[in-house]
Short mmCIF file of C-alpha atoms in Angstrom, two decimals:
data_model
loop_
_atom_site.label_atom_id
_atom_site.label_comp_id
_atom_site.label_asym_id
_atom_site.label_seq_id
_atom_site.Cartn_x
_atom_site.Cartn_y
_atom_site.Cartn_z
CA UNK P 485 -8.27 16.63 1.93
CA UNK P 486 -7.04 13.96 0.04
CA UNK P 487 -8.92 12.50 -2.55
CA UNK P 488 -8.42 10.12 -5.76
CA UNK P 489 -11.11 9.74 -8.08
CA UNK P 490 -11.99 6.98 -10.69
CA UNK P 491 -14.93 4.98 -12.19
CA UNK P 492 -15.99 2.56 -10.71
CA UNK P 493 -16.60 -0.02 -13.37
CA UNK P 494 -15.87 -0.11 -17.23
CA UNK P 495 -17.24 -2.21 -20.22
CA UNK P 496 -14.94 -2.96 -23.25
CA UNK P 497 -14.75 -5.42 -26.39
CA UNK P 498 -11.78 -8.14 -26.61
CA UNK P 499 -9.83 -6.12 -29.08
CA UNK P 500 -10.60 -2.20 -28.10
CA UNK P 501 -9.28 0.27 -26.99
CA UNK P 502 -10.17 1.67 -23.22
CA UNK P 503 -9.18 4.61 -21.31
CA UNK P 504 -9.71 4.31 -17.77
CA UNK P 505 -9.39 7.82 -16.19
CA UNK P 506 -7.82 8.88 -12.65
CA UNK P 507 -8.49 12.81 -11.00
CA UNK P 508 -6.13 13.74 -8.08
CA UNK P 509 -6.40 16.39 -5.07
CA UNK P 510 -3.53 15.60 -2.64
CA UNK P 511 -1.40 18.14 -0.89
CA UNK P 512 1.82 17.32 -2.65
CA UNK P 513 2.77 14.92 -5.56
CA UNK P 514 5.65 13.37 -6.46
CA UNK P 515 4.58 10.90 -8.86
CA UNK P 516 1.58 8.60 -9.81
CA UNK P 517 1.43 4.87 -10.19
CA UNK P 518 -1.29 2.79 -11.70
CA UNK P 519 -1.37 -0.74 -10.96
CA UNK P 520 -3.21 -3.96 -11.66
CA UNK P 521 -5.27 -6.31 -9.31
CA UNK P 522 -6.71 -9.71 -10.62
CA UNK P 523 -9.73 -10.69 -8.06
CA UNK P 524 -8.16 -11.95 -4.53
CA UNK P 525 -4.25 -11.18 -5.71
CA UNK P 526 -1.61 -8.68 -5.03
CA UNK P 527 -1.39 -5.53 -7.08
CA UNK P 528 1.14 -5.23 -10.02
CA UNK P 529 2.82 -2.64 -11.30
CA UNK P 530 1.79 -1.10 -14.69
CA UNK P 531 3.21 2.55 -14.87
CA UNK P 532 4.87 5.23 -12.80
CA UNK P 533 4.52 9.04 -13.97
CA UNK P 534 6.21 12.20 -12.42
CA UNK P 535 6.18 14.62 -15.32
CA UNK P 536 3.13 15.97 -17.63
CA UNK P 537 3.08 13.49 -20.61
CA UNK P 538 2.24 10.23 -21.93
CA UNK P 539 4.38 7.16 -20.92
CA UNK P 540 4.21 4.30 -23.69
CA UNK P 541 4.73 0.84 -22.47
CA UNK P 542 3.63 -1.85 -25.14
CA UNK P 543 0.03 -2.40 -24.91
CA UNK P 544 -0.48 -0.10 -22.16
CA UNK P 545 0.46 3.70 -21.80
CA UNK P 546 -0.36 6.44 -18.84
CA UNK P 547 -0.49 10.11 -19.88
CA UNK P 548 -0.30 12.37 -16.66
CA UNK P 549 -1.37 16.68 -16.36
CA UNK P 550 0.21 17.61 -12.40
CA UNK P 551 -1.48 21.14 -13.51
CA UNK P 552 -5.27 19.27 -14.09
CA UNK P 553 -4.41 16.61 -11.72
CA UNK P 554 -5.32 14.66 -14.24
CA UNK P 555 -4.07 10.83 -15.23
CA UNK P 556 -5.32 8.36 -17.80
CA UNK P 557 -4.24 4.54 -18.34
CA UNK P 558 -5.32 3.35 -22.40
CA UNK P 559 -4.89 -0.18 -22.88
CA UNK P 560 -5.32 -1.05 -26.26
CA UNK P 561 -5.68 -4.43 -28.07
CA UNK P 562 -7.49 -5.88 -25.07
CA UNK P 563 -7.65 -9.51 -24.00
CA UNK P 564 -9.50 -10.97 -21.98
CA UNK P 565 -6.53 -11.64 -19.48
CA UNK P 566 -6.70 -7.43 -18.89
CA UNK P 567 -10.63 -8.44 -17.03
CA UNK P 568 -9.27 -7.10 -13.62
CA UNK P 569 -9.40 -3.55 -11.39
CA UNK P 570 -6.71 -1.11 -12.48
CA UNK P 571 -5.59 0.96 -9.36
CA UNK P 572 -4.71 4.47 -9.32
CA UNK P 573 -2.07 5.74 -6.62
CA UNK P 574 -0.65 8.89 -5.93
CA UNK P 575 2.76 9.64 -4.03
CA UNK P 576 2.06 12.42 -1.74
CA UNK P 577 4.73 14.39 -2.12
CA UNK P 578 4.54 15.84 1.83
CA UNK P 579 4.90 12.59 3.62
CA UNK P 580 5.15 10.32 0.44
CA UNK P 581 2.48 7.89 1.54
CA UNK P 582 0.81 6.18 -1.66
CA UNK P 583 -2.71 7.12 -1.45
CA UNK P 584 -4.71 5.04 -3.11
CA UNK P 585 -7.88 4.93 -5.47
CA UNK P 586 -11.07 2.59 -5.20
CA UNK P 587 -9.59 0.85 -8.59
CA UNK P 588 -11.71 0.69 -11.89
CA UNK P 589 -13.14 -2.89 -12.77
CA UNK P 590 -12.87 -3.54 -15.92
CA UNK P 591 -14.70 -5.68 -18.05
CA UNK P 592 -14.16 -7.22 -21.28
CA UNK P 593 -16.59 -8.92 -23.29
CA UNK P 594 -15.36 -11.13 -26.39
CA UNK A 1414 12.44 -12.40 -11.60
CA UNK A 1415 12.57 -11.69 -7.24
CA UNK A 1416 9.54 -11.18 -5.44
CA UNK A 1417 8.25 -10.31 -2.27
CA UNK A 1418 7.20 -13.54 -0.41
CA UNK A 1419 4.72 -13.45 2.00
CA UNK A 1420 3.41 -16.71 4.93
CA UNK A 1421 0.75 -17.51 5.37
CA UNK A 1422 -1.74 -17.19 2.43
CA UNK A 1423 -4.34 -17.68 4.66
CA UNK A 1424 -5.00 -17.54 8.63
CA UNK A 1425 -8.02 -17.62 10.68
CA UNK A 1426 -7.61 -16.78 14.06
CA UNK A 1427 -10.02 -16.34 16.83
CA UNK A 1428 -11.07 -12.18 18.57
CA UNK A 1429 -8.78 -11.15 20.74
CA UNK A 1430 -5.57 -13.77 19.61
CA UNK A 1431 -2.42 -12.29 18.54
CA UNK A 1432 -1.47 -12.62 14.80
CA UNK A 1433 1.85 -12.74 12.86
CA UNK A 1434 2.14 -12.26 8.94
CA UNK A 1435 5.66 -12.45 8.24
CA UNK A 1436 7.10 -11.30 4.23
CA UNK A 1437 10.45 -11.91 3.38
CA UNK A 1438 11.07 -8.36 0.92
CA UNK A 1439 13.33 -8.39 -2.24
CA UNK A 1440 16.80 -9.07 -1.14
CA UNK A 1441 18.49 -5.88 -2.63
CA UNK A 1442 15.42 -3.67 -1.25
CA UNK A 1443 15.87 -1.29 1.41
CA UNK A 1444 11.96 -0.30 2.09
CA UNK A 1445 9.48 -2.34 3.17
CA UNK A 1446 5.82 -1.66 3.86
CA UNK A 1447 2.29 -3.44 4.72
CA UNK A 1448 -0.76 -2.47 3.08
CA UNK A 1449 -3.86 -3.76 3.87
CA UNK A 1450 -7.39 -4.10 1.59
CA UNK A 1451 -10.65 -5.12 3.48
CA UNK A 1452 -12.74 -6.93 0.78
CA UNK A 1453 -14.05 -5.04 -2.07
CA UNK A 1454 -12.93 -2.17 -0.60
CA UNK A 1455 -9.58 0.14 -1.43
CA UNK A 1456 -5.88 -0.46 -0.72
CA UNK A 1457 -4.93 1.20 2.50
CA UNK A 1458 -1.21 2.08 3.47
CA UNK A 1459 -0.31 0.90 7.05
CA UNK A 1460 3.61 1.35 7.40
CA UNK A 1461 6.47 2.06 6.24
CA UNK A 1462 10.05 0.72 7.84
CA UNK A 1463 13.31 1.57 6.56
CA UNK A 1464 17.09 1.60 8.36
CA UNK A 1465 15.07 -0.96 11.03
CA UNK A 1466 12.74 1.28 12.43
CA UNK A 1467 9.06 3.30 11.75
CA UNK A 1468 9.52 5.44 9.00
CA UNK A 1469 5.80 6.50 7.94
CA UNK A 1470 2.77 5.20 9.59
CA UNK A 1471 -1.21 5.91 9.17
CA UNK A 1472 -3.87 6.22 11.72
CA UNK A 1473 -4.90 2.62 11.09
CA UNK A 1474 -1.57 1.49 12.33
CA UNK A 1475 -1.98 2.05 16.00
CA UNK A 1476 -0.94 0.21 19.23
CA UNK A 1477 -2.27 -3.00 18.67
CA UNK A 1478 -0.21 -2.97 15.16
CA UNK A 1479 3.82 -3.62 15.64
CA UNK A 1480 6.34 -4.23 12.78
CA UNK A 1481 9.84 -5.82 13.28
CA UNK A 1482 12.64 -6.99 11.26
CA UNK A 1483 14.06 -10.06 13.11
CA UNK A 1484 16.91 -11.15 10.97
CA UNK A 1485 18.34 -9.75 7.67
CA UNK A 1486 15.15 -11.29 5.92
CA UNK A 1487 12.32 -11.34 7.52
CA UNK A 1488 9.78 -8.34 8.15
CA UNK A 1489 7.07 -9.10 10.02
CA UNK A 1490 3.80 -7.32 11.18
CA UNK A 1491 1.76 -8.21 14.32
CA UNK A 1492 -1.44 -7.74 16.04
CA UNK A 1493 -1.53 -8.12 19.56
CA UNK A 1494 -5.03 -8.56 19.81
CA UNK A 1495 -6.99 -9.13 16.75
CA UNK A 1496 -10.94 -7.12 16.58
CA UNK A 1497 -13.12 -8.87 13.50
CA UNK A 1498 -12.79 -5.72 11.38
CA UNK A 1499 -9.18 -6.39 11.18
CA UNK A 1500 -9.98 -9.12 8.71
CA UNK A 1501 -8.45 -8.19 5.45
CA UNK A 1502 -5.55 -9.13 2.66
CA UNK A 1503 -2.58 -7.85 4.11
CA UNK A 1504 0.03 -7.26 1.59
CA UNK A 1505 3.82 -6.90 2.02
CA UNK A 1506 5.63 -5.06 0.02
CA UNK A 1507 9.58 -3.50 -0.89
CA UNK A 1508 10.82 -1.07 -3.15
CA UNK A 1509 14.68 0.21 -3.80
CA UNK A 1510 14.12 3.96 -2.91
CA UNK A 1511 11.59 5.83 -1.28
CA UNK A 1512 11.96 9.48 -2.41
CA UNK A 1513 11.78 10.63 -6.13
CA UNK A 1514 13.68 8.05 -8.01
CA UNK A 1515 11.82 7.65 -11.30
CA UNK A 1516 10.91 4.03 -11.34
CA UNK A 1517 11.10 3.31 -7.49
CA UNK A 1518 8.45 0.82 -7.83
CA UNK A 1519 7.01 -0.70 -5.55
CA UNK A 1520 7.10 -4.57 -5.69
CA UNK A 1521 3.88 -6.25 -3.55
CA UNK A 1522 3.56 -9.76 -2.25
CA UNK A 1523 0.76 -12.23 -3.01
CA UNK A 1524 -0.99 -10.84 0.08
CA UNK A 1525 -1.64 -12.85 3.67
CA UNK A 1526 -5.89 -13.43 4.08
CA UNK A 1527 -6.54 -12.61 8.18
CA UNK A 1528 -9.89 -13.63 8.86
CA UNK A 1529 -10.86 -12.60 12.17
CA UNK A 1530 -14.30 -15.01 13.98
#
C-alpha cells in the first residue's frame, strides 16, 4: 500500500536547528515535495527532490535516499514565523497522484 | 508574484444543497487540481484536469463531485448534493507540467472553507 510516514509533533528553540524526518512506501516515485501549512491556510512550497542528495535552499534544505525511501527537511536558524506543520508529499510515479503525509507540527519556543 | 485565487473563503450551506467553489489557476498553468483537508486531518488529492477534461481522479471524487472549466479562467468544482462529512478546506491548485519536470511545483490557493449543517 501506500504509506508516508512522519512525526507527528516537534519541539525546537528560536535559533536551532531541526530536522523533521519523512519515510516513504509508494509503488513508484518520481519526486518528493515538502511543503508548509500555517494553521487554517494553503500549503506552500518549500522543496522538490527527485534524485538521492541534499537540496540547499537558504535557511531550509531537503536531503532525499529513493533506495531508503528516506527524506529529511533541516531548517536551521529558526524563527518563530517557521511555528507551522511541514507536509511531506510524494509523486507516485505510476499514476503521479501526490500522496500526502499527516504533516509534522512544529513548535518553537523562544 | 501570480497565484492561484480561489471564491469563496468561506461557505456554509445546508445537507443535501449543491455547492460551487470556483479558483481561477495561474494564467500560464496548464494543470489544475482540487485537494481537499478535513480539519486536523491530512491533505487529500481529489482531481486532476488538464486539456479540459478528467485527467486523474481518487475514490473520494465520485458522482456527486464534478469539475468544469467554463471559460479560459475559471475552474470550478461542484457538489451536487452536499453530506456533512464533506465539510472541509478545499484547495485549488495549478502547476506548469505534470510529469517529471524538476521544479513542476505545484502552486495552491488560499483554500475555500465548506461547512456542511
Amino acid at each position: 500500500g501506500q504509506n508516508i510516514d512522519q512525526p507527528t509533533e516537534m519541539t525546537a528553540t528560536e535559533g536551532a536547528i531541526v530536522q523533521i524526518n519523512c519515510t516513504y512506501q509508494t509503488s513508484g516515485f518520481n519526486g518528493l515535495f515538502w511543503y508548509q501549512q500555517h494553521a487554517g491556510e494553503a500549503p506552500t512550497f518549500l522543496s522538490y527532490n527527485v534524485l538521492d542528495g541534499l537540496e540547499e535552499k537558504g535557511r531550509f534544505s531537503s536531503f532525499l535516499s529513493r533506495s531508503k525511501g528516506y527524506s529529511y527537511l533541516l531548517l536551521k536558524e529558526l524563527q518563530m514565523k517557521d511555528s507551522a506543520s511541514y507536509l511531506c508529499a510524494v509523486r507516485d510515479g505510476s499514476n503521479y497522484q501526490l500522496i500526502w503525509g499527516a504533516g509534522t507540527k512544529l513548535i518553537i519556543k523562544p | 508574484e501570480p497565484e492561484v485565487t480561489q471564491t469563496p473563503s468561506h461557505q456554509v450551506t445546508q445537507m443535501g444543497q449543491e455547492v460551487i467553489l470556483r479558483c481561477v489557476p495561474i494564467s500560464n498553468h496548464l494543470y489544475f487540481y482540487w485537494y481537499r483537508q478535513i480539519l486536523g486531518q491530512k491533505v487529500e488529492f481529489l482531481v486532476s484536469f488538464y486539456n479540459n477534461e478528467i485527467s486523474e481522479k481518487s475514490e473520494i471524487f465520485d458522482d456527486q463531485f464534478s469539475v468544469e472549466r467554463p471559460d479560459g479562467s475559471n475552474f470550478t468544482l461542484k457538489i451536487r448534493s452536499t453530506k456533512l462529512e464533506d465539510s472541509a478546506m478545499y484547495f485549488c491548485a495549478s502547476s506548469e507540467a505534470w510529469q517529471g519536470a524538476r521544479g513542476n511545483t505545484i502552486y495552491f490557493g488560499e483554500g475555500s472553507w465548506l461547512t456542511v449543517v
